[in-house]
Coordinates of C-alpha atoms in Angstrom, one line a residue:
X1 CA 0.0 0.0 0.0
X2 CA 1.7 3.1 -1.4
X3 CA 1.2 6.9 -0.5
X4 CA 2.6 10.2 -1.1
X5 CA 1.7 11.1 2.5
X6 CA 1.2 8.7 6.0
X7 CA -0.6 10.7 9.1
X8 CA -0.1 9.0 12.1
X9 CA -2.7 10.3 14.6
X10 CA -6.5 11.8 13.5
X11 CA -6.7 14.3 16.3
X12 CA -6.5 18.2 15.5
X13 CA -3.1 18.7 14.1
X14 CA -3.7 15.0 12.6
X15 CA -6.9 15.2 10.7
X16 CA -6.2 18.7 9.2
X17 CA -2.7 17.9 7.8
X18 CA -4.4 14.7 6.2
X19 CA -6.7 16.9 4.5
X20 CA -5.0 19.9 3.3
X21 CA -2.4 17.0 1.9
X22 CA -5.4 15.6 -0.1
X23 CA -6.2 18.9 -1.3
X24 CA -2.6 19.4 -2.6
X25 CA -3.2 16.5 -4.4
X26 CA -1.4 13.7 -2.6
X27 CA -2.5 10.2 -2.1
X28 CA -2.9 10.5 1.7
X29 CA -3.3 7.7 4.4
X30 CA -4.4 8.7 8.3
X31 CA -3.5 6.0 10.7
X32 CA -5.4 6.1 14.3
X33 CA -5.0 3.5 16.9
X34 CA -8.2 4.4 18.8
X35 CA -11.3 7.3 17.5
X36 CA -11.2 9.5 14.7
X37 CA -10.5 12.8 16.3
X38 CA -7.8 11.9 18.7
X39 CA -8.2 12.8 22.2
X40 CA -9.8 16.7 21.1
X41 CA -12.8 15.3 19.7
X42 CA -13.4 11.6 21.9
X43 CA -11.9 12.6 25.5
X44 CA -10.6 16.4 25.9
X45 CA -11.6 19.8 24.4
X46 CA -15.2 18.5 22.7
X47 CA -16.6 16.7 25.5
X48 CA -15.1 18.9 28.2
X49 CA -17.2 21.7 26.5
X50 CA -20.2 20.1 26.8
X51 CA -20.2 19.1 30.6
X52 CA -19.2 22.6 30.9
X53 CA -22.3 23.8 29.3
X54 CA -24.4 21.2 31.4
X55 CA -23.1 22.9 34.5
X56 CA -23.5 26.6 33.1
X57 CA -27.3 25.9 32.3
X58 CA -28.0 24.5 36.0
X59 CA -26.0 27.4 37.4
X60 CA -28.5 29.8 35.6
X61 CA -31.1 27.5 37.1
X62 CA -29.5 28.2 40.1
X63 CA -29.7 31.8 39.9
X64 CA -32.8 32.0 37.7
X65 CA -34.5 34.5 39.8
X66 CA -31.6 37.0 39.1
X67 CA -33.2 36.9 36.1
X68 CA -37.2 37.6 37.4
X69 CA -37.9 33.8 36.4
X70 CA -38.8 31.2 38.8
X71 CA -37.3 27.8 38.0
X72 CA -37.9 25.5 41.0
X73 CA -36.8 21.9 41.6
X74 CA -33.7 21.7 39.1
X75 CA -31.5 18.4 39.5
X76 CA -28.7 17.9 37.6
X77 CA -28.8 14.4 36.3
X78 CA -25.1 13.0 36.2
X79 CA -25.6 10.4 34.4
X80 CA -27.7 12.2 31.6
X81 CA -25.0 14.8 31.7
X82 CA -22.3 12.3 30.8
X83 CA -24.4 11.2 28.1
X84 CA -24.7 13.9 26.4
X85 CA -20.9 14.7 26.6
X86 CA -20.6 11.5 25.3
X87 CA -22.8 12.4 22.8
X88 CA -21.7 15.2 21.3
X89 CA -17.8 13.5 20.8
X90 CA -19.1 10.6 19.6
X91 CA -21.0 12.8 16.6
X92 CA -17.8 15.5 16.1
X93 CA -16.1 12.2 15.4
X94 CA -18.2 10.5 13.3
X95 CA -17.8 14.0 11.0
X96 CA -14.0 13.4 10.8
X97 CA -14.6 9.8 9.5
X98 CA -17.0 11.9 6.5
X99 CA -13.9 14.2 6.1
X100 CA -11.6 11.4 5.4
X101 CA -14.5 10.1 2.9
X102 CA -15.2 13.1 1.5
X103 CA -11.3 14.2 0.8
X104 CA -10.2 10.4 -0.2
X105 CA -8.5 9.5 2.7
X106 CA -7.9 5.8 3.8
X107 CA -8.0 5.3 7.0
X108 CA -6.1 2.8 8.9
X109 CA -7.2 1.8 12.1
X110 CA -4.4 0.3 14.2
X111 CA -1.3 1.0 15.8
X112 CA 1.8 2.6 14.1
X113 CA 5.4 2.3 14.4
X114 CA 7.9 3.5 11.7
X115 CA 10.3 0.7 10.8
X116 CA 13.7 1.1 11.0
X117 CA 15.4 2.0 7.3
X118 CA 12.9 5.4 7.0
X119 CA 15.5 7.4 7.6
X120 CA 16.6 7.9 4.1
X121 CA 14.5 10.2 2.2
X122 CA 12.7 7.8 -0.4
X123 CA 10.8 4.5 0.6
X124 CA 9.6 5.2 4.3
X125 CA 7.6 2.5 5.8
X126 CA 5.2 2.1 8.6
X127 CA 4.1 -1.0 10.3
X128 CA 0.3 -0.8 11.3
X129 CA -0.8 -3.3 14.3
X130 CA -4.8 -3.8 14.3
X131 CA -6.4 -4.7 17.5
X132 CA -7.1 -8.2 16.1
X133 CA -3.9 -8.5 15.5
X134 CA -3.6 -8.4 11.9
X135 CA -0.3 -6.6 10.8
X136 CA 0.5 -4.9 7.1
X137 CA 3.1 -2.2 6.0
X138 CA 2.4 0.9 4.9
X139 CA 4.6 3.0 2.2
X140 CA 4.9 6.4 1.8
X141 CA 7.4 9.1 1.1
X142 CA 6.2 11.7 3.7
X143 CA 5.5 10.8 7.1
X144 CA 3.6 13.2 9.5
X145 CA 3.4 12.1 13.0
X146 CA 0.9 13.5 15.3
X147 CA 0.8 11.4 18.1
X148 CA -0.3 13.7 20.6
X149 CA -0.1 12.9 24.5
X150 CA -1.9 12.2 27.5
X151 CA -1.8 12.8 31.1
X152 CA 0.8 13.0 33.0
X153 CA 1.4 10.1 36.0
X154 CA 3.5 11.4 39.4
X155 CA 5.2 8.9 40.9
X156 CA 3.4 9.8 44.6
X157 CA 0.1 9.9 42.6
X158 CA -0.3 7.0 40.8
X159 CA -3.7 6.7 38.6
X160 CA -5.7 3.6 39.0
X161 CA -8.8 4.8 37.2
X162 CA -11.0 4.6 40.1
X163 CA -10.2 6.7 43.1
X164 CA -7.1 8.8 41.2
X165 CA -7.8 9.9 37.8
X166 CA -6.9 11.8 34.9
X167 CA -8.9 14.1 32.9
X168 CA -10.5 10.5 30.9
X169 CA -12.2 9.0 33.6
X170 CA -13.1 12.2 34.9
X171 CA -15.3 12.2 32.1
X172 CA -17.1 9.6 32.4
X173 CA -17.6 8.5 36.3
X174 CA -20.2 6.1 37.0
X175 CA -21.5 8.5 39.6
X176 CA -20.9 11.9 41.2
X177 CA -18.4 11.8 43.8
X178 CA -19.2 14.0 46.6
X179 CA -16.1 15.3 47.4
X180 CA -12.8 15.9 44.7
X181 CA -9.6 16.6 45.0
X182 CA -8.0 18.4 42.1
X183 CA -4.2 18.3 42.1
X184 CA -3.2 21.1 39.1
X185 CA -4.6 24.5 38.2
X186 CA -3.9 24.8 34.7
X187 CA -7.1 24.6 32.4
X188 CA -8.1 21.1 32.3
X189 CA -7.8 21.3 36.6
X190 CA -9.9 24.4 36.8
X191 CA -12.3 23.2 34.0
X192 CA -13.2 20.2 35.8
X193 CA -13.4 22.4 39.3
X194 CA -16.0 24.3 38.2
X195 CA -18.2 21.5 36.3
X196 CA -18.4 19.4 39.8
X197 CA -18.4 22.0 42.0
X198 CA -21.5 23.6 39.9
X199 CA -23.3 20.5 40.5
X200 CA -23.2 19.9 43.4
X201 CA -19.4 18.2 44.5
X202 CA -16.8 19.7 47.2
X203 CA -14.0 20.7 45.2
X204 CA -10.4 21.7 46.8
X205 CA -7.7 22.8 44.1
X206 CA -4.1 21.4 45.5
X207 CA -1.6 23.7 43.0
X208 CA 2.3 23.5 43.4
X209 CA 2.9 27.0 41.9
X210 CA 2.0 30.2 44.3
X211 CA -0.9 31.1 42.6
X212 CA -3.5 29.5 40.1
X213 CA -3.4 29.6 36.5
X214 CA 0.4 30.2 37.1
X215 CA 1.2 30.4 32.8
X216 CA -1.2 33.5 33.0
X217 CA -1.0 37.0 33.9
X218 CA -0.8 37.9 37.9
X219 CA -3.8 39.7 37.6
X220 CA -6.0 36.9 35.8
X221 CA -4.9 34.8 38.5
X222 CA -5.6 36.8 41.2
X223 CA -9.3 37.0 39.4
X224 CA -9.9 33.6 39.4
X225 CA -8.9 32.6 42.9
X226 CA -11.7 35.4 44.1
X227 CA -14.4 34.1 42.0
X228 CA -14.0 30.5 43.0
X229 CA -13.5 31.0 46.4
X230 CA -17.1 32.7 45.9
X231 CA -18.3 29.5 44.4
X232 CA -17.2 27.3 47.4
X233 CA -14.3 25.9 45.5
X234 CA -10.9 26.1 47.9
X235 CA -7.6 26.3 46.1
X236 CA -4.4 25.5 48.2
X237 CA -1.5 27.1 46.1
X238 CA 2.5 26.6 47.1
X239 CA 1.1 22.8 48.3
X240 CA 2.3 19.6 47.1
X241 CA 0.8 16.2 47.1
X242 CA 3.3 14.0 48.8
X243 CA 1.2 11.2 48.9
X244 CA -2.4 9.5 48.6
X245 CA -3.8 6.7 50.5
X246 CA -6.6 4.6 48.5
X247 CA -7.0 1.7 51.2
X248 CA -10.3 3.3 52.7
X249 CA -13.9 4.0 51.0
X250 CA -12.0 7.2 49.9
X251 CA -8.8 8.8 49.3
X252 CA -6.7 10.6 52.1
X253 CA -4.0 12.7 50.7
X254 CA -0.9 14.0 52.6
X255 CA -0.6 17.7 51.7
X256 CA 2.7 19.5 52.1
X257 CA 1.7 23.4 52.6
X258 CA 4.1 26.0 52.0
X259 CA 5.5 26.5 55.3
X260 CA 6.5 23.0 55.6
X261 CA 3.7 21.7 57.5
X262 CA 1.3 19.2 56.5
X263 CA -2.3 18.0 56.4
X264 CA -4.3 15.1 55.6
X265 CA -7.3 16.5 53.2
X266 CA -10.2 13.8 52.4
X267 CA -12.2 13.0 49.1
X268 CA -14.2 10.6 47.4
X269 CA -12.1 11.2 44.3
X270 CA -8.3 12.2 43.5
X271 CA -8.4 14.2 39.6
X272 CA -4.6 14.3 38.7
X273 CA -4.4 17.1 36.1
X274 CA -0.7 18.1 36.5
X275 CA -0.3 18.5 32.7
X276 CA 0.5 16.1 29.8
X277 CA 3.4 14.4 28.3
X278 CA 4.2 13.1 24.9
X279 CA 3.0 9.9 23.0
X280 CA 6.4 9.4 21.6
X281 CA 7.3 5.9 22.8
X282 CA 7.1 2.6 20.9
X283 CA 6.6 5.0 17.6
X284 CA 10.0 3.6 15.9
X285 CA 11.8 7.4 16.9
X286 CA 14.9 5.5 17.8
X287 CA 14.7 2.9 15.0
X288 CA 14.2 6.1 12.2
X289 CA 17.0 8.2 14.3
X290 CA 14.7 10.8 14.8
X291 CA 16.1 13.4 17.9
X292 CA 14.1 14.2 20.6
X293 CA 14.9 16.9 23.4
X294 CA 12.9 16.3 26.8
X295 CA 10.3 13.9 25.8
X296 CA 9.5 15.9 22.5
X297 CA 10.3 15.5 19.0
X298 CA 12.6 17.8 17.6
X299 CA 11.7 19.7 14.8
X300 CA 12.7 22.9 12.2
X301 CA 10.4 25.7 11.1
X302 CA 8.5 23.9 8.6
X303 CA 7.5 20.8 11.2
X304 CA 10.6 19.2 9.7
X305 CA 12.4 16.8 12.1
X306 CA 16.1 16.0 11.7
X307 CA 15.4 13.0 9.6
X308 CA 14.3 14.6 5.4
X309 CA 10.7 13.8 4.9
X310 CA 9.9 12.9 8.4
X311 CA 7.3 15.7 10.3
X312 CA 5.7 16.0 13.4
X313 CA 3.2 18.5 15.3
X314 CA 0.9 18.8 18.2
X315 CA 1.8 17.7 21.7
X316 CA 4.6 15.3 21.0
X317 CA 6.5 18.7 19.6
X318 CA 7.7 21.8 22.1
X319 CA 5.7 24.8 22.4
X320 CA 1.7 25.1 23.5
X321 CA 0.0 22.0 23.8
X322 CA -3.1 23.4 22.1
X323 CA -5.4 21.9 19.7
X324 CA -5.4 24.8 17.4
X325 CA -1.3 25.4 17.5
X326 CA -1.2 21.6 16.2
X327 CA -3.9 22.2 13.6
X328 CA -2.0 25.4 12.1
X329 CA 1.3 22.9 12.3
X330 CA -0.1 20.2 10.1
X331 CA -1.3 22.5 7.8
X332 CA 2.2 23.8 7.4
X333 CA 3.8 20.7 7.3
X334 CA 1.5 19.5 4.5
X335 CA 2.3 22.4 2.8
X336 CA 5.7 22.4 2.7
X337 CA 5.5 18.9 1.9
X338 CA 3.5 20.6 -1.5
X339 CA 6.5 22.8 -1.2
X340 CA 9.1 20.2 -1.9
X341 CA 6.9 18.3 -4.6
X342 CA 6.0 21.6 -6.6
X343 CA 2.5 21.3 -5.3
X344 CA 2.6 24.5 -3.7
X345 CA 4.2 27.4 -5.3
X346 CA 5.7 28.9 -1.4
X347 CA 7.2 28.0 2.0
X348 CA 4.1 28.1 4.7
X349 CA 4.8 31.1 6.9
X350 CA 6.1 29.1 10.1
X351 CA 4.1 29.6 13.1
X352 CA 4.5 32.1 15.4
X353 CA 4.5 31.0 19.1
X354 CA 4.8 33.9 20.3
X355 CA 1.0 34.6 19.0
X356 CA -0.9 31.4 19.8
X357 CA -3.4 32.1 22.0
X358 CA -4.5 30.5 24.9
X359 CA -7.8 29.9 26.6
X360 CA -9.4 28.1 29.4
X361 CA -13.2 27.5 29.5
X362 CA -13.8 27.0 33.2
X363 CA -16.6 30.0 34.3
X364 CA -15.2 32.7 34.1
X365 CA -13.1 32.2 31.0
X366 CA -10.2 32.8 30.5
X367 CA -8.2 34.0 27.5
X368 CA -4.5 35.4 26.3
X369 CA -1.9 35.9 23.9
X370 CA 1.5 37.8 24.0
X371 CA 3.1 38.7 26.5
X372 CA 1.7 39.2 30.1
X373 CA 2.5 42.7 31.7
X374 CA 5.8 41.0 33.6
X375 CA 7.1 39.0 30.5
X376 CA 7.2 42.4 28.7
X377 CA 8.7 44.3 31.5
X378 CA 11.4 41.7 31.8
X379 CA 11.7 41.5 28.0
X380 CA 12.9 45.3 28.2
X381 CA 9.8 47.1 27.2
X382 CA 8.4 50.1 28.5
X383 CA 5.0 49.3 28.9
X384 CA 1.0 51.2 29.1
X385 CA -1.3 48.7 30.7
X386 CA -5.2 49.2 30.5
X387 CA -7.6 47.4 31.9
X388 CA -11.3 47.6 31.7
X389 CA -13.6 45.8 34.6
X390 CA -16.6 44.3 32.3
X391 CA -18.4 45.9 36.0
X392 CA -18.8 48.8 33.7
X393 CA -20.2 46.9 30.4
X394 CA -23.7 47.6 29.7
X395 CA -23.6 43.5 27.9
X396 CA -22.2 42.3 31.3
X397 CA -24.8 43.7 33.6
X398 CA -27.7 42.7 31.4
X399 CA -26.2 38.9 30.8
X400 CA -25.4 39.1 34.6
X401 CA -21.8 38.6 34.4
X402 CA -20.3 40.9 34.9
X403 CA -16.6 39.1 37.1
X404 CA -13.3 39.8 35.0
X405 CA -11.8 42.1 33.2
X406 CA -9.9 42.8 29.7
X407 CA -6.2 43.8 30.3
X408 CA -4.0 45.1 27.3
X409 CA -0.6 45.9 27.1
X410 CA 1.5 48.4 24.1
X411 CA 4.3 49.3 24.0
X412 CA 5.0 52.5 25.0
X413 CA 7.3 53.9 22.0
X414 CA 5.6 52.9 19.5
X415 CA 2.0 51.6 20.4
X416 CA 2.6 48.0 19.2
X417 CA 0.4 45.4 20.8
X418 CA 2.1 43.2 23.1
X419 CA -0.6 41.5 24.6
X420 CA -4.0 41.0 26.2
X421 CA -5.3 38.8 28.8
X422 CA -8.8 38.3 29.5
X423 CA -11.0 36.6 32.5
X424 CA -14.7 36.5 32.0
X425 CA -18.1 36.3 30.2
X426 CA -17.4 34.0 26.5
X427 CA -13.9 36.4 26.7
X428 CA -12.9 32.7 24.7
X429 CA -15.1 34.3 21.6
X430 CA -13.0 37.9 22.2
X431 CA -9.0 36.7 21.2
X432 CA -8.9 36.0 18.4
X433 CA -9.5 39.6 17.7
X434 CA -6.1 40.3 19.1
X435 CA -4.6 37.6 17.6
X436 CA -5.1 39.2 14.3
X437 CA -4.4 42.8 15.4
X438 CA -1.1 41.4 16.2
X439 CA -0.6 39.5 13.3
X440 CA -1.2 42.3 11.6
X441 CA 1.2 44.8 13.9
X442 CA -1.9 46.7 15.2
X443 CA -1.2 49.5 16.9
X444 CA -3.0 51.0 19.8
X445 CA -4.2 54.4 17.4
X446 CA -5.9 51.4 14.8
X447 CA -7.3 49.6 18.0
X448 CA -9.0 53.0 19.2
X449 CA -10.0 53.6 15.8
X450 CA -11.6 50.9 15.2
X451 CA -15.5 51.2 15.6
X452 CA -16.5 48.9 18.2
X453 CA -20.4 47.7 18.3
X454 CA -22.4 48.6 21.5
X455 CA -23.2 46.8 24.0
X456 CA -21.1 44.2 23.4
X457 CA -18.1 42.4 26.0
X458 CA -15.5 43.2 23.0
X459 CA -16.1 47.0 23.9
X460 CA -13.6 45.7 26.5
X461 CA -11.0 45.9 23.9
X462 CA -11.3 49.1 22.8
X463 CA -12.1 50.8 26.5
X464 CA -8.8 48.6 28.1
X465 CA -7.0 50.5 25.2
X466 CA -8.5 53.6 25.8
X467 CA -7.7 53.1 29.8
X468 CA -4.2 52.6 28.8
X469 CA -3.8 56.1 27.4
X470 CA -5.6 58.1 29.6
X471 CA -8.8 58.5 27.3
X472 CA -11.2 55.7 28.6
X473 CA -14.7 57.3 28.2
X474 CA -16.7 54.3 30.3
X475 CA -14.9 54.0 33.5

């Protein structure tokens, strides 16, 4: 079985490079051990999104007579929750397998490992295991790997799928725990906070870094810890979890505070979500001599790794472990691929890291890009920060949401936009606007320029610029 192209992994950086190869005209295979979709669409951003919504609509249920309606005896139904979570990632993945029909895609379903000799640059080969066992090689001249990752394990918090988890049975308990202990504040921690806490389970966040959402701006952190204390949920930062003890009905965890003293905190459940590591082993990397540099693959500009026809993106590569940084990487890489093969008639602009943005959909949201007021301060810039409390948006009062802010940051010389970070009301829905400002080297005079529509939250934007230079009309 001969192709021009062979994508091992269908999740986001997978499924896209497999397509825009097609469209180049290549004869493209996509090999996936598990779902079409990859973790994204069957266990992580998909699914996650719709418990979260489940939880938003009981909160408003909750609070329905903020609203002058009267909604009384509103359950949440676990079960019928996880169902439809289930739901929804088993249909986003069932429209990948119509992508790969639609573009002429074969689809392999098995488990890949590139077979030693593919490190020249004609006549790579990939051996696919099937679950019943059936192996066959696959040819191709390009290979693309996008293996993604998963969670990552600590030693003193081993995961045995029942009372400590990752982020994959978290999705799909058997029944609500009571209690849960979240160890990690990045977004998949705080994403699950907030969907059991909302219905109904004690949540306590256990974070090793001195404040929450530690990769985001001070302030944003600062934000978050105010509104879910005022939504019951405890968050312990400068703590460690030195160790867990599974041999009663629960889990007691020893917790190592920052003074050096401990405590013993109790839950039903133990959710490990101290970030993800790299599905890199047993791929045939050593076999191929392909280099990798802390558990990731090494790779150029173009997705390129240091073996000729050989790419990778997504999570098994450095930089954001984002589903939308590995989609824009296996777009690249398949068109540089057209690149090489006179197919495409340029080099693909390489991505810029810098300008990836990032966002977290716990409630509030949360959402950056650029730098955060201290990386630009120690990057040598003179800064103007603005910042805009959506407790002055006219869209914020009437939606009743109006926690967070939009903070922006210029550079003072010249009025180029460094960055924005963002914690509030579907703020998710407002980056990408500054994602394209910066792309574009917007400047704080365009920005202010810019008509804005009214009332909306993106107002934000414009008044957080407007704040920075001492001409913010609304606060």
């Amino acid at each position: 079985m001969a192709y021009d192209v062979i994508v091992i992994g269908s999740g986001p950086g997978g499924y896209p490079a497999a397509i825009r190869a097609s469209q180049l005209g290549f004869k493209v295979a996509i090999i996936e051990k598990e779902s079409l979709g990859g973790i994204c669409l069957n266990w992580g951003c998909i699914p996650t999104k719709a418990l979260i919504k489940s939880a938003q609509v009981y909160d408003y249920m909750k609070h329905s007579t903020d609203y002058g309606i009267n909604v009384t005896g509103a359950q949440p139904d676990f079960n019928a929750v996880i169902k439809r979570s289930r739901g929804v990632a088993d249909k986003m993945s069932k429209g990948v397998q119509f992508l790969m029909k639609k573009n002429k895609i074969d689809v392999i379903m098995g488990t890949a490992k590139i077979s030693a000799g593919s490190s020249g640059k004609e006549g790579k080969q990939v051996e696919v295991a099937s679950k019943e066992g059936k192996n066959q090689i696959v040819e191709g001249k390009y290979i693309i790997i996008a293996t993604g990752g998963r969670s990552r394990e600590l030693p003193n918090l081993k995961q045995d799928g029942k009372k400590v988890i990752g982020y994959r049975e978290a999705m799909i308990l058997p029944q609500q725990p009571k209690s849960m202990l979240v160890v990690g504040s990045g977004a998949i921690g705080v994403e699950f906070a907030y969907v059991y806490n909302s219905m109904g389970t004690k949540v306590t966040i256990v974070e090793f870094m001195p404040r929450a959402v530690p990769i985001e701006d001070e302030d944003v952190s600062k934000e978050l810890e105010k509104q879910y204390k005022k939504q019951g949920i405890e968050i312990m930062t400068s703590a460690t979890v030195e160790s867990v003890d599974t041999s009663g009905a629960g889990v007691k965890a020893l917790v190592k505070k920052k003074d050096g003293s401990t405590i013993t905190l109790e839950a039903d459940i133990v959710l490990s979500a101290v970030g993800i590591v790299a599905n890199i082993e047993n791929i045939g990397l050593e076999e191929a001599g392909i280099k990798t540099n802390n558990g990731r693959i090494v790779i150029d500009k173009y997705q390129q790794t240091n073996v000729p026809g050989i790419f990778a993106i997504g999570d098994c590569t450095p930089n954001q472990a984002l589903a939308h940084k590995a989609g824009k990487e296996g777009i690249n890489a398949a068109e540089y691929i057209g690149y090489l093969e006179k197919k495409f008639n340029h080099q693909p602009e390489p991505v810029d890291y810098g300008n990836v943005p990032g966002c977290t959909y716990c409630t509030p949201e949360i959402a950056s890009v650029g730098f955060t007021e201290a990386a630009a301060k120690e990057a040598g810039y003179e800064i103007k920060v603005g910042k805009f409390p959506f407790m002055a948006s006219g869209k914020a009062s009437a939606a009743g949401a109006t926690e967070g802010f939009v903070k922006i940051i210029y550079d003072a010389k010249y009025g180029e936009l460094l960055g924005a970070h963002m914690i509030g009301n579907n703020v998710t829905e407002m980056i990408a606007e500054i994602s394209v400002a910066r792309k574009l080297e917007t400047t704080a005079h365009e920005i202010l320029n810019a008509i804005h529509p009214h009332p909306t939250m993106s107002e934000g934007v414009k008044e957080a610029t407007a704040a920075a230079y001492g001409e913010a009309i609304d606060i």
